[in-house]
Short mmCIF file of C-alpha atoms in Angstrom, two decimals:
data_model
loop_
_atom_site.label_atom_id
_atom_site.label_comp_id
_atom_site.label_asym_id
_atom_site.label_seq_id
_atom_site.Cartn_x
_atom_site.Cartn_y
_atom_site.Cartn_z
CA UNK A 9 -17.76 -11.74 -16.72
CA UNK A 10 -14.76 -13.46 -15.33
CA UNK A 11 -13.40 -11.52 -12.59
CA UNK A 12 -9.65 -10.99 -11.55
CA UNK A 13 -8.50 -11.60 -7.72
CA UNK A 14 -5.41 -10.71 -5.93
CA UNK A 15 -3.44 -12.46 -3.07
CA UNK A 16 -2.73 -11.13 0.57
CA UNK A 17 1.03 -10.97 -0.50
CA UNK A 18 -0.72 -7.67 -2.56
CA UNK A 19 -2.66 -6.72 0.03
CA UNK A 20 0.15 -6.42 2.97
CA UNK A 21 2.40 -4.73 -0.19
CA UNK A 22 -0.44 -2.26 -0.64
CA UNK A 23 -0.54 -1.50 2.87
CA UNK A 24 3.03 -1.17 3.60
CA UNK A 25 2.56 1.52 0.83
CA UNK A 26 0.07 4.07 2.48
CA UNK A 27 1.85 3.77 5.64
CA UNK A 28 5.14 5.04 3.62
CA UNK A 29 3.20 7.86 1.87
CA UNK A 30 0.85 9.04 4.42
CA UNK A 31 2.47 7.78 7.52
CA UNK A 32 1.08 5.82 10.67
CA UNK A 33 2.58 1.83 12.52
CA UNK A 34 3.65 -0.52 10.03
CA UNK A 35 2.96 -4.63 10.41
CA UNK A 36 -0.35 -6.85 9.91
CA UNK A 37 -1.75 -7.72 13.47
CA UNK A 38 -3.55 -10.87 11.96
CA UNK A 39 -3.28 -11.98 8.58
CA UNK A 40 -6.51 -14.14 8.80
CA UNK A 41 -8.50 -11.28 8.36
CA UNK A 42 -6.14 -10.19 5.37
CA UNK A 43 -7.06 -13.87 3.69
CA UNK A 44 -10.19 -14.62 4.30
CA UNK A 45 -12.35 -11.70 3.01
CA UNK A 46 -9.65 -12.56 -0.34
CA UNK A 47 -10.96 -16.21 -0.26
CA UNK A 48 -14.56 -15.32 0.70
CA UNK A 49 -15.28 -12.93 -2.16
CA UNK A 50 -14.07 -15.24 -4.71
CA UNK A 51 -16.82 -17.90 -3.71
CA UNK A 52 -19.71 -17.01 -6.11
CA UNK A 53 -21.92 -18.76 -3.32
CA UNK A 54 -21.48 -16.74 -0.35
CA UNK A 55 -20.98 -13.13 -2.67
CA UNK A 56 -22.51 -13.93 -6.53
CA UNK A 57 -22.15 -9.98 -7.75
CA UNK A 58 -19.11 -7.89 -7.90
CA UNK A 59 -21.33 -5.51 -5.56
CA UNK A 60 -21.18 -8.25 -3.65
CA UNK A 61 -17.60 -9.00 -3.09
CA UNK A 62 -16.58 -5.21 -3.44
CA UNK A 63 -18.30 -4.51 -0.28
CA UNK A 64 -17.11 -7.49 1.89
CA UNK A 65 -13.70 -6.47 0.78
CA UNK A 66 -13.99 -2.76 1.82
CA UNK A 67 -15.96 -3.74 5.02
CA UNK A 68 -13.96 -6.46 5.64
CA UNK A 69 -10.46 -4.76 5.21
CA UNK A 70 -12.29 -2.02 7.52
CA UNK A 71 -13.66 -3.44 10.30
CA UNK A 72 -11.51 -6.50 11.37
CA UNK A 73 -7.94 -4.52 11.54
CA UNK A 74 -5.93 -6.77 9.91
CA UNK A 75 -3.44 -3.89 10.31
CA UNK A 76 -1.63 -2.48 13.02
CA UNK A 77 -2.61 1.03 11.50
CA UNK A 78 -4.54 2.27 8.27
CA UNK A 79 -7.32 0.08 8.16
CA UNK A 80 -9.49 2.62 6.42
CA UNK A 81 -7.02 3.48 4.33
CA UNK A 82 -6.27 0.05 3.14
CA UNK A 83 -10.18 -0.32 2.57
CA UNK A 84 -10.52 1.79 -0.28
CA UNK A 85 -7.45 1.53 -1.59
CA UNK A 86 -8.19 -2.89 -2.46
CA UNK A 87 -11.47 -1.52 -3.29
CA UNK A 88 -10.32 0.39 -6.12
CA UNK A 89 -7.43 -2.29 -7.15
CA UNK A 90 -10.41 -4.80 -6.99
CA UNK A 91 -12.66 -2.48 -9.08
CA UNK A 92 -9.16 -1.64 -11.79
CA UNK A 93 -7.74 -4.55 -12.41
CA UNK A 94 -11.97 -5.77 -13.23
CA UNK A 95 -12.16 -3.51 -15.87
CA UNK A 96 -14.10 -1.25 -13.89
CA UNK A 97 -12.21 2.13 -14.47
CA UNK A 98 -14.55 4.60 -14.81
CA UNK A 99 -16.29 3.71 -11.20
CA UNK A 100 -12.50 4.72 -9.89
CA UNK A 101 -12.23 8.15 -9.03
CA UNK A 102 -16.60 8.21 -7.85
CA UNK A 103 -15.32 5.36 -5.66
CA UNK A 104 -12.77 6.95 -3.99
CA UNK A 105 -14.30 10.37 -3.21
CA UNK A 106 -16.92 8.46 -1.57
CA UNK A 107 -15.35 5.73 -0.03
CA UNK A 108 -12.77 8.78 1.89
CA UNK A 109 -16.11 10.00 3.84
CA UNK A 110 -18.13 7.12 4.20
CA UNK A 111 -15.13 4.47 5.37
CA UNK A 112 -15.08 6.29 8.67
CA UNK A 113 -18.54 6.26 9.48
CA UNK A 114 -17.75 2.33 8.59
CA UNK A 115 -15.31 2.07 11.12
CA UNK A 116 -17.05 3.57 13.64
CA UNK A 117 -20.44 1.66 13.25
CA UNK A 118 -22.22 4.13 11.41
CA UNK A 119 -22.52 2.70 8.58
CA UNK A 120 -23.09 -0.83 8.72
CA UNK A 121 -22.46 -3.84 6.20
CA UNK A 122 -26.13 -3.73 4.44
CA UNK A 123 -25.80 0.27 4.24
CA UNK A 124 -22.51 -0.17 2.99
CA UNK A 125 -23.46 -2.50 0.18
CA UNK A 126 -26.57 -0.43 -0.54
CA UNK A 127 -23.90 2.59 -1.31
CA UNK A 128 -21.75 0.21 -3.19
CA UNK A 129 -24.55 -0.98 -5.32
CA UNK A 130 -25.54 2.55 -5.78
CA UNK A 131 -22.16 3.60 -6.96
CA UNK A 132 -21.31 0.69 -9.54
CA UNK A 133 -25.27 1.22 -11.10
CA UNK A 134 -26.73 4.04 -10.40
CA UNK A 135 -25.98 7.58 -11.91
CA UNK A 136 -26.75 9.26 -8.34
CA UNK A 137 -27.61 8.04 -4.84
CA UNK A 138 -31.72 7.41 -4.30
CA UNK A 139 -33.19 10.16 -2.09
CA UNK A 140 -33.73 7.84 0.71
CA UNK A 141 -30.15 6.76 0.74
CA UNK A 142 -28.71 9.78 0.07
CA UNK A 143 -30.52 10.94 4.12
CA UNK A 144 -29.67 7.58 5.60
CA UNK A 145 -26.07 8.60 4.47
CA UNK A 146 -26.32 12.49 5.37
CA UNK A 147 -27.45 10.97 8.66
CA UNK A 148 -24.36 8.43 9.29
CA UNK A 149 -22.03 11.31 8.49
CA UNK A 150 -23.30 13.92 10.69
CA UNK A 151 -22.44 11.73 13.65
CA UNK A 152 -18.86 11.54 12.34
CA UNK A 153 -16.81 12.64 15.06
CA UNK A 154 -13.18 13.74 13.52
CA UNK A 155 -9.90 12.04 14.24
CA UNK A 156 -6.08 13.05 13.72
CA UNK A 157 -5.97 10.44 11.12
CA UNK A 158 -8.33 11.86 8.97
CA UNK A 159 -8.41 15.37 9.73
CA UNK A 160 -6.80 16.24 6.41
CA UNK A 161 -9.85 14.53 5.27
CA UNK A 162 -9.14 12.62 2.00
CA UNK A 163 -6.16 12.03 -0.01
CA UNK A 164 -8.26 11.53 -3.68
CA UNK A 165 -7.41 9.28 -6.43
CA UNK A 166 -4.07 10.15 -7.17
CA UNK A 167 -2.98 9.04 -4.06
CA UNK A 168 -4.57 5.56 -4.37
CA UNK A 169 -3.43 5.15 -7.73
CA UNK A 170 0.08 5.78 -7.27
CA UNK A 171 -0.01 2.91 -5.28
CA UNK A 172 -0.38 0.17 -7.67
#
């Protein structure tokens, strides 16, 4: 299967989006780590799945604040764009309702790259989480502690998709 990239150009665009609808500090603090997870995941050498390159792009987007604000935010939503515009529609909506708990327990090191793709994996092939990740996740979460910026906790699929 030939897969389907986008640019930063999107990226910023996408981000300058959420901060509209759902508020917080506009402006990229370092566009290199807006480009390079882009680049990376289309290098079948370093990521060969879509598993692969899904969850460098939502960790990446996460972790290394490319963005002044929204980070988490802007995780899922080139997640999903990465999983639409690949065809991959009906993972959209299971990706998102995840994604909303388990990107904070990303961003606060609770959840860390190989858990992250293990969840990722699980969502694009399995029907339901394993028992053993489903604890490791349970786990992660419970140590969640809540911030302003998620308090509302979740904003669904409607709210990513009426981005794009």
């Amino acid at each position: 299967m030939k897969l389907n990239y986008f640019e930063a150009p999107h990226a910023i665009n996408t981000h300058l989006k959420i901060i509209r609808m759902s508020g917080g500090t506009l402006g990229v603090k370092n566009l290199g780590n807006i480009e390079s997870p882009i680049e990376h995941i289309q290098n079948d050498d370093y990521y060969p799945a879509f598993e692969d390159k899904l969850t460098h792009l939502v960790f990446s987007i996460n972790k290394f604040h490319a963005f002044n604000d929204g980070n988490k935010r802007s995780s899922i939503a080139l997640g999903l764009f990465f999983i639409l515009i690949n065809g991959l529609d009906v993972f959209a909506d299971k990706f998102v309702i995840e994604m909303e708990n388990i990107a904070v327990a990303v961003a606060d090191n609770l959840i860390d790259k190989e858990m992250l793709s293990e969840i990722i994996f699980s969502l694009i092939n399995e029907e339901d989480y394993s028992e053993e990740l489903k604890l490791k996740i349970i786990n992660a979460l419970s140590q969640v502690i809540p911030n302003s910026e998620w308090e509302e906790n979740g904003n669904g699929l409607n709210f990513y998709l009426n981005l794009f």
